[in-house]
Amino acid sequence: MATTLRKVADGVHVGPLFPRSLFNTVVLEGPRGDVVVDAGLPWSGRRLARFLRGRDVVEHVVTHAHGDHVGSTAWLCNHTGAPLAMSEIEADDFETGGSIAYHADAGGRYLIAPLGLRRRRVDRRLRAGDTVAGFEVVAQPGHSPGLLAFWRAADRTLVVGDGPVNVSTDPTSPRWFHLPKKLHHDPDAAVASRWRLTELQPELIVSTHGYPVRGLDHWTEGIRTVAH
Ligand SMILES: [Zn+2]
């Protein structure tokens, strides 16, 4: 069981949560300290604690408020003392305890949304163009209404919380995990947003689901062939 973060790019580290091939946290080393992207399912606390031991966490950022990304968010902020940042579109629902069931069908609404039961205050409401640990915030609506990605043009690294999920440990030879497209809030918009991200021409795509993908051609093939 991996208990340490794995460096995948300059200042970018992936921490496998459980199940390890599918859920991750991503740590970005920014100029002010470390930013933790997504906190996984509600039972991620012990792993997150191990990954973050000795680190100076200055902010917890979530890509979107689906239950499998914010399940341990309240815990993480309590544990580290870090403030929370998320999309301005989803922050009110999360903060007030409202519904975060941003899924097109009942499966997501009844199985995934309840994983995000524990809530807390949102300290920074993010929008496109903001900066997170030296990455530019990019809006990617569709999978959820306020989904965000994080883009660093200097080395063409893109951090996402939604995209085709690669289950191969070889980033240049991805294998795709297929999920029902109705887990998206708006399936057509989700795919359109993914295509828009390809226009940035990322070289390395790091996701909080699955393993990283290297090479835009590989990622594009996933977008073309995987509905979710
Ligand atoms: Zn999601």
PDB file of N, CA, C and O and ligand atoms in Angstrom, residues 64-69 102-103 112 143-144 147 161-162 183 209 228, ligand 1:
ATOM      1  N   HIS A  64     -14.832  19.869  -7.775  1.00  0.00           N
ATOM      2  CA  HIS A  64     -16.291  19.976  -7.809  1.00  0.00           C
ATOM      3  C   HIS A  64     -16.868  19.264  -6.593  1.00  0.00           C
ATOM      4  O   HIS A  64     -16.189  18.459  -5.953  1.00  0.00           O
ATOM      5  N   ALA A  65     -18.127  19.552  -6.327  1.00  0.00           N
ATOM      6  CA  ALA A  65     -18.730  19.103  -5.071  1.00  0.00           C
ATOM      7  C   ALA A  65     -19.457  17.761  -5.184  1.00  0.00           C
ATOM      8  O   ALA A  65     -20.431  17.521  -4.474  1.00  0.00           O
ATOM      9  N   HIS A  66     -19.006  16.877  -6.068  1.00  0.00           N
ATOM     10  CA  HIS A  66     -19.544  15.512  -6.018  1.00  0.00           C
ATOM     11  C   HIS A  66     -19.031  14.812  -4.763  1.00  0.00           C
ATOM     12  O   HIS A  66     -17.910  15.052  -4.318  1.00  0.00           O
ATOM     13  N   GLY A  67     -19.864  13.919  -4.223  1.00  0.00           N
ATOM     14  CA  GLY A  67     -19.557  13.305  -2.935  1.00  0.00           C
ATOM     15  C   GLY A  67     -18.245  12.546  -2.890  1.00  0.00           C
ATOM     16  O   GLY A  67     -17.622  12.435  -1.829  1.00  0.00           O
ATOM     17  N   ASP A  68     -17.795  12.026  -4.041  1.00  0.00           N
ATOM     18  CA  ASP A  68     -16.544  11.267  -4.047  1.00  0.00           C
ATOM     19  C   ASP A  68     -15.317  12.169  -4.137  1.00  0.00           C
ATOM     20  O   ASP A  68     -14.192  11.686  -4.158  1.00  0.00           O
ATOM     21  N   HIS A  69     -15.515  13.487  -4.182  1.00  0.00           N
ATOM     22  CA  HIS A  69     -14.397  14.435  -4.180  1.00  0.00           C
ATOM     23  C   HIS A  69     -14.352  15.278  -2.910  1.00  0.00           C
ATOM     24  O   HIS A  69     -13.305  15.795  -2.552  1.00  0.00           O
ATOM     25  N   TYR A 102     -25.467  16.588  -8.242  1.00  0.00           N
ATOM     26  CA  TYR A 102     -25.340  17.049  -9.621  1.00  0.00           C
ATOM     27  C   TYR A 102     -25.095  15.849 -10.536  1.00  0.00           C
ATOM     28  O   TYR A 102     -23.990  15.655 -11.049  1.00  0.00           O
ATOM     29  N   HIS A 103     -26.126  15.049 -10.729  1.00  0.00           N
ATOM     30  CA  HIS A 103     -26.030  13.864 -11.586  1.00  0.00           C
ATOM     31  C   HIS A 103     -27.324  13.755 -12.387  1.00  0.00           C
ATOM     32  O   HIS A 103     -28.390  14.069 -11.886  1.00  0.00           O
ATOM     33  N   ILE A 112     -23.857   8.653  -4.826  1.00  0.00           N
ATOM     34  CA  ILE A 112     -22.641   9.473  -4.739  1.00  0.00           C
ATOM     35  C   ILE A 112     -22.863  10.731  -3.902  1.00  0.00           C
ATOM     36  O   ILE A 112     -22.052  11.057  -3.033  1.00  0.00           O
ATOM     37  N   HIS A 143     -19.862  17.973 -16.223  1.00  0.00           N
ATOM     38  CA  HIS A 143     -19.825  16.857 -15.278  1.00  0.00           C
ATOM     39  C   HIS A 143     -20.505  17.278 -13.969  1.00  0.00           C
ATOM     40  O   HIS A 143     -21.223  16.506 -13.341  1.00  0.00           O
ATOM     41  N   SER A 144     -20.243  18.513 -13.567  1.00  0.00           N
ATOM     42  CA  SER A 144     -21.041  19.176 -12.533  1.00  0.00           C
ATOM     43  C   SER A 144     -21.153  20.635 -12.993  1.00  0.00           C
ATOM     44  O   SER A 144     -20.391  21.056 -13.858  1.00  0.00           O
ATOM     45  N   LEU A 147     -17.712  22.612 -12.286  1.00  0.00           N
ATOM     46  CA  LEU A 147     -16.442  21.867 -12.330  1.00  0.00           C
ATOM     47  C   LEU A 147     -15.281  22.755 -12.768  1.00  0.00           C
ATOM     48  O   LEU A 147     -15.382  23.520 -13.721  1.00  0.00           O
ATOM     49  N   GLY A 161     -10.614  16.974 -12.359  1.00  0.00           N
ATOM     50  CA  GLY A 161     -11.391  16.111 -11.475  1.00  0.00           C
ATOM     51  C   GLY A 161     -12.373  15.277 -12.271  1.00  0.00           C
ATOM     52  O   GLY A 161     -13.067  14.436 -11.731  1.00  0.00           O
ATOM     53  N   ASP A 162     -12.435  15.535 -13.552  1.00  0.00           N
ATOM     54  CA  ASP A 162     -13.256  14.732 -14.455  1.00  0.00           C
ATOM     55  C   ASP A 162     -12.540  14.628 -15.791  1.00  0.00           C
ATOM     56  O   ASP A 162     -11.891  15.568 -16.236  1.00  0.00           O
ATOM     57  N   LEU A 183     -23.883   9.629 -14.937  1.00  0.00           N
ATOM     58  CA  LEU A 183     -23.276  10.131 -13.694  1.00  0.00           C
ATOM     59  C   LEU A 183     -22.910  11.609 -13.843  1.00  0.00           C
ATOM     60  O   LEU A 183     -22.746  12.324 -12.860  1.00  0.00           O
ATOM     61  N   HIS A 209      -9.136  11.123 -10.526  1.00  0.00           N
ATOM     62  CA  HIS A 209      -9.626   9.769 -10.813  1.00  0.00           C
ATOM     63  C   HIS A 209      -8.624   9.073 -11.730  1.00  0.00           C
ATOM     64  O   HIS A 209      -8.333   9.570 -12.825  1.00  0.00           O
ATOM     65  N   HIS A 228     -18.124   8.612 -20.143  1.00  0.00           N
ATOM     66  CA  HIS A 228     -17.948   9.262 -18.844  1.00  0.00           C
ATOM     67  C   HIS A 228     -16.469   9.411 -18.558  1.00  0.00           C
ATOM     68  O   HIS A 228     -15.721   8.470 -18.750  1.00  0.00           O
TER      69      HIS A 228
HETATM   70 ZN    ZN B   1     -17.742  14.037 -10.202  1.00  0.00          ZN
END
